[in-house]
Amino acid sequence: MITYHTIQINDLDIFYREAGDPSKPTMLLFHGFPSASHMFRDLMPALANDFHLIAPDYPGFGQSSAPDHTEFAYTFDHLADIMTAFWQQLDLGAAYIYVFDYGAPIGFRIAAQHPDWIKGIVSQNGNIYQEGLGPKWADRQDFWDHPTAAKRDSYRTAFAPATIKGQYLTGTQAGVVGPDGYTLDIAYTQTPGYAERQLDLIFDYQNNIKLYPTFQKYLREHQPKLLAVWGKNDPSFIYPGAEAFTRDDARVEVDLLDTGHFSLETHASTIAQLILRYFG
């Protein structure tokens, strides 16, 4: 059974889902864009017999507080700080982390700063390598290097319903992805101030790439057990990013699935089986 909770972190309401027995190993699940913890709604029941599962919504996402971007810094450093405080307030101790998309720069920041907290890592299209950046990132680099208001506005298309549906459907077999996930994601785009806070994060993403060497150094020095589960048809974070983990960490398994970015929508049971086999 999944239960639903809210706690206060730095005057913010942080929503999270919880499942499993707290006496079992804990796994924190860090969601991606444009989703929230609901993306784990099928995976959590499949793992609940073996793990204590915690899936939070970041500030500005899902059911957590979403302060105006003029009053709250929507940066990945700040989101990682909030998630670090969340981890500490729940007194979770050492845990596994599951990182997807935006969850990777958040989770790897925490891992690099607190390596003793990390029992193992699942990276689902959670990139920390230049090799994993698809062709679209060249345009983003131009935006970061030469920002203008017009370029910033051009990224509002990232929140269009067709774009969000494409995150789920591109590279995935037709007819196997239900509409529930992308319908809820699209609904969240209608919340006040959504576009501005997400545009701030798109601009700040450049700082994640600058930290890739730090994240890779963490892997080389600490050699965590890591399972890279990748939708090999993902156009945003391409599969060489999964294979690159093996360069820095000898304890890596790479599994490429015949799907796109949101492979959980069609492969939750497969991913659960891989996790249970690799970390069991």
Coordinates of C-alpha atoms in Angstrom, one line a residue:
M1 CA 0.0 0.0 0.0
I2 CA 1.2 3.5 -0.9
T3 CA 0.6 6.2 1.7
Y4 CA 0.8 10.0 1.1
H5 CA 2.4 12.5 3.4
T6 CA 3.5 16.2 3.6
I7 CA 6.3 17.6 5.8
Q8 CA 7.7 21.1 6.2
I9 CA 11.2 21.8 5.0
N10 CA 12.4 25.4 5.2
D11 CA 8.8 26.6 5.4
L12 CA 7.9 24.6 2.3
D13 CA 5.4 21.8 2.2
I14 CA 7.1 18.8 0.7
F15 CA 4.8 16.0 -0.5
Y16 CA 6.0 12.4 -0.7
R17 CA 4.7 8.9 -1.3
E18 CA 5.8 6.0 0.9
A19 CA 5.5 2.3 0.6
G20 CA 7.1 -0.8 2.1
D21 CA 8.4 -1.8 5.5
P22 CA 10.7 0.8 7.2
S23 CA 12.8 -2.1 8.5
K24 CA 13.7 -3.0 4.9
P25 CA 16.5 -1.1 3.0
T26 CA 15.3 2.4 2.0
M27 CA 15.3 3.6 -1.5
L28 CA 14.6 7.3 -2.4
L29 CA 13.1 7.8 -5.8
F30 CA 13.9 11.2 -7.4
H31 CA 11.6 12.0 -10.3
G32 CA 12.2 13.9 -13.5
F33 CA 10.8 16.7 -15.7
P34 CA 7.9 17.3 -16.3
S35 CA 6.6 14.8 -13.9
A36 CA 6.5 14.3 -10.1
S37 CA 6.4 11.3 -7.7
H38 CA 3.3 10.0 -9.5
M39 CA 5.7 8.6 -12.1
F40 CA 6.6 5.9 -9.6
R41 CA 3.0 4.8 -9.0
D42 CA 3.5 1.4 -10.8
L43 CA 7.1 0.8 -9.7
M44 CA 6.5 1.3 -5.9
P45 CA 4.1 -1.6 -5.5
A46 CA 6.4 -3.9 -7.4
L47 CA 9.3 -3.1 -5.0
A48 CA 7.3 -2.7 -1.7
N49 CA 8.0 -6.2 -0.4
D50 CA 11.7 -5.7 -0.5
F51 CA 12.3 -2.0 0.0
H52 CA 11.1 0.9 2.1
L53 CA 10.3 3.4 -0.6
I54 CA 10.2 7.2 -0.4
A55 CA 9.3 9.3 -3.4
P56 CA 9.2 13.1 -2.9
D57 CA 8.0 15.9 -5.1
Y58 CA 10.6 18.7 -5.5
P59 CA 9.5 22.3 -4.8
G60 CA 7.7 23.6 -7.8
F61 CA 6.6 20.1 -8.9
G62 CA 3.6 17.9 -8.2
Q63 CA 1.9 18.5 -4.8
S64 CA 4.8 20.3 -3.1
S65 CA 4.9 24.0 -2.4
A66 CA 5.6 26.1 -5.5
P67 CA 6.8 29.6 -4.4
D68 CA 7.1 32.3 -7.0
H69 CA 10.4 32.2 -8.9
T70 CA 11.1 35.8 -7.8
E71 CA 11.1 34.6 -4.1
F72 CA 12.7 31.1 -4.5
A73 CA 15.8 30.2 -6.4
Y74 CA 14.8 27.4 -8.8
T75 CA 18.3 26.0 -9.2
F76 CA 19.5 22.4 -9.0
D77 CA 21.8 23.3 -6.1
H78 CA 18.8 24.6 -4.2
L79 CA 16.6 21.6 -5.0
A80 CA 19.4 19.3 -3.9
D81 CA 19.7 21.2 -0.6
I82 CA 16.0 20.8 0.0
M83 CA 16.1 17.1 -0.8
T84 CA 19.2 16.8 1.5
A85 CA 17.2 18.4 4.3
F86 CA 14.2 16.1 3.5
W87 CA 16.5 13.1 3.8
Q88 CA 17.8 14.3 7.2
Q89 CA 14.5 15.3 8.6
L90 CA 13.0 11.8 7.9
D91 CA 16.2 10.3 9.4
L92 CA 16.5 7.8 6.6
G93 CA 20.2 6.9 7.1
A94 CA 22.1 5.2 4.4
A95 CA 19.8 4.4 1.4
Y96 CA 19.6 3.4 -2.3
I97 CA 18.7 6.2 -4.7
Y98 CA 16.8 5.9 -7.9
V99 CA 17.4 8.9 -10.2
F100 CA 15.6 9.7 -13.4
D101 CA 16.2 12.8 -15.7
Y102 CA 16.2 15.8 -13.4
G103 CA 16.6 13.4 -10.5
A104 CA 20.2 12.6 -11.6
P105 CA 21.8 16.0 -10.9
I106 CA 19.9 16.2 -7.6
G107 CA 20.8 12.7 -6.5
F108 CA 24.4 12.8 -7.6
R109 CA 24.9 16.1 -5.8
I110 CA 23.8 14.4 -2.6
A111 CA 25.9 11.3 -3.3
A112 CA 29.1 13.4 -4.0
Q113 CA 28.5 15.4 -0.8
H114 CA 27.5 12.5 1.4
P115 CA 29.0 9.3 -0.1
D116 CA 28.4 7.4 3.1
W117 CA 24.6 7.9 2.6
I118 CA 24.6 5.9 -0.6
K119 CA 24.1 2.1 -0.6
G120 CA 23.6 1.9 -4.4
I121 CA 22.2 3.8 -7.3
V122 CA 19.6 3.1 -10.0
S123 CA 19.9 5.5 -12.9
Q124 CA 17.0 5.4 -15.3
N125 CA 18.0 7.8 -18.2
G126 CA 19.7 9.8 -15.5
N127 CA 22.7 11.2 -17.3
I128 CA 26.0 12.5 -16.0
Y129 CA 28.2 12.2 -19.2
Q130 CA 28.7 14.4 -22.2
E131 CA 28.2 11.3 -24.3
G132 CA 24.6 11.1 -23.1
L133 CA 23.5 14.5 -24.3
G134 CA 21.4 14.3 -27.5
P135 CA 21.5 16.7 -30.4
K136 CA 19.0 19.2 -28.8
W137 CA 21.6 20.2 -26.2
A138 CA 23.6 22.2 -28.8
D139 CA 20.7 24.7 -28.9
R140 CA 20.6 24.9 -25.2
Q141 CA 24.3 25.5 -25.0
D142 CA 23.7 28.5 -27.3
F143 CA 21.0 29.8 -25.0
W144 CA 23.3 29.4 -21.9
D145 CA 26.2 31.1 -23.7
H146 CA 24.2 33.9 -25.2
P147 CA 20.9 34.2 -23.2
T148 CA 18.2 36.5 -24.4
A149 CA 14.6 37.0 -23.4
A150 CA 13.5 35.7 -26.9
K151 CA 15.5 32.5 -26.5
R152 CA 14.1 32.0 -23.0
D153 CA 10.6 32.4 -24.3
S154 CA 11.3 29.8 -27.1
Y155 CA 11.6 27.1 -24.4
R156 CA 8.0 27.6 -23.4
T157 CA 7.3 24.9 -26.0
A158 CA 8.8 22.4 -23.5
F159 CA 5.5 22.7 -21.5
A160 CA 3.1 22.4 -24.5
P161 CA 0.8 19.3 -24.2
A162 CA 2.2 17.9 -27.5
T163 CA 5.8 18.1 -26.2
I164 CA 4.9 16.4 -22.9
K165 CA 3.0 13.6 -24.7
G166 CA 6.1 13.2 -26.9
Q167 CA 8.2 12.6 -23.8
Y168 CA 6.1 9.5 -23.1
L169 CA 5.4 8.3 -26.6
T170 CA 8.5 9.0 -28.7
G171 CA 10.6 5.9 -29.2
T172 CA 8.0 3.6 -27.5
Q173 CA 5.8 1.0 -29.1
A174 CA 2.5 2.4 -30.2
G175 CA -0.5 1.6 -28.0
V176 CA 1.3 0.6 -24.8
V177 CA 1.6 3.9 -22.9
G178 CA -1.5 4.9 -21.0
P179 CA -2.6 8.6 -20.9
D180 CA -2.6 8.9 -17.1
G181 CA 0.9 10.1 -16.6
Y182 CA 1.1 12.7 -19.3
T183 CA -2.4 14.0 -18.6
L184 CA -1.5 14.7 -15.0
D185 CA 1.8 16.3 -16.1
I186 CA -0.1 18.6 -18.5
A187 CA -2.5 19.5 -15.8
Y188 CA 0.4 20.6 -13.5
T189 CA 1.6 23.0 -16.3
Q190 CA -1.5 25.1 -15.6
T191 CA -0.5 25.9 -12.0
P192 CA 0.4 29.6 -11.4
G193 CA 4.0 30.5 -12.2
Y194 CA 4.8 27.0 -13.6
A195 CA 6.5 28.2 -16.8
E196 CA 8.7 30.8 -15.1
R197 CA 10.1 28.4 -12.5
Q198 CA 10.7 25.7 -15.1
L199 CA 12.4 28.2 -17.4
D200 CA 14.7 29.0 -14.5
L201 CA 15.6 25.4 -14.2
I202 CA 16.2 25.0 -17.9
F203 CA 18.7 27.9 -17.8
D204 CA 20.3 26.5 -14.7
Y205 CA 20.8 23.0 -16.2
Q206 CA 24.1 24.2 -17.6
N207 CA 25.5 23.9 -14.0
N208 CA 24.6 20.3 -13.9
I209 CA 26.9 19.7 -17.0
K210 CA 29.7 21.6 -15.3
L211 CA 29.4 19.2 -12.4
Y212 CA 29.7 16.1 -14.5
P213 CA 33.4 15.7 -13.6
T214 CA 32.5 15.9 -9.9
F215 CA 29.9 13.2 -10.3
Q216 CA 32.3 11.0 -12.2
K217 CA 35.0 11.5 -9.6
Y218 CA 32.5 10.4 -7.0
L219 CA 32.0 7.1 -8.9
R220 CA 35.7 6.5 -9.4
E221 CA 36.5 7.1 -5.7
H222 CA 33.6 5.3 -4.1
Q223 CA 32.6 2.6 -6.7
P224 CA 28.9 2.3 -5.7
K225 CA 26.9 -0.5 -7.1
L226 CA 25.0 1.1 -10.0
L227 CA 22.3 -0.2 -12.3
A228 CA 21.9 1.9 -15.4
V229 CA 18.4 1.2 -17.0
W230 CA 18.0 3.2 -20.1
G231 CA 15.3 3.7 -22.7
K232 CA 17.7 3.3 -25.7
N233 CA 15.4 5.4 -28.0
D234 CA 15.5 8.4 -25.7
P235 CA 16.4 11.4 -27.9
S236 CA 17.2 13.7 -24.9
F237 CA 19.6 11.5 -23.0
I238 CA 21.0 9.0 -25.5
Y239 CA 22.1 5.6 -24.5
P240 CA 25.9 6.2 -24.7
G241 CA 25.4 8.0 -21.5
A242 CA 24.4 4.7 -19.9
E243 CA 27.4 2.9 -21.3
A244 CA 29.8 5.6 -20.0
F245 CA 29.1 4.7 -16.4
T246 CA 31.3 1.6 -16.9
R247 CA 34.3 3.9 -17.6
D248 CA 34.4 5.2 -14.0
D249 CA 32.7 2.4 -11.9
A250 CA 33.6 -1.3 -12.0
R251 CA 30.3 -2.2 -10.3
V252 CA 27.9 -1.2 -13.1
E253 CA 25.3 -3.1 -15.0
V254 CA 23.8 -1.5 -18.1
D255 CA 20.4 -2.6 -19.4
L256 CA 19.0 -1.0 -22.5
L257 CA 15.3 -1.2 -23.0
D258 CA 13.5 -0.8 -26.4
T259 CA 11.6 2.3 -25.4
G260 CA 12.0 6.1 -25.0
H261 CA 12.4 8.6 -22.2
F262 CA 9.6 7.5 -19.8
S263 CA 10.3 3.8 -19.9
L264 CA 8.6 3.3 -16.6
E265 CA 5.3 3.7 -18.3
T266 CA 5.7 0.4 -20.1
H267 CA 8.5 -1.3 -18.2
A268 CA 7.9 -0.9 -14.5
S269 CA 7.7 -4.6 -13.8
T270 CA 10.9 -5.2 -15.9
I271 CA 12.8 -2.5 -14.0
A272 CA 11.6 -3.9 -10.7
Q273 CA 12.9 -7.3 -11.6
L274 CA 16.3 -5.9 -12.6
I275 CA 16.5 -4.0 -9.3
L276 CA 15.6 -7.0 -7.2
R277 CA 18.1 -9.2 -9.1
Y278 CA 21.0 -6.7 -9.0
F279 CA 20.5 -5.4 -5.5
G280 CA 18.9 -8.5 -3.9

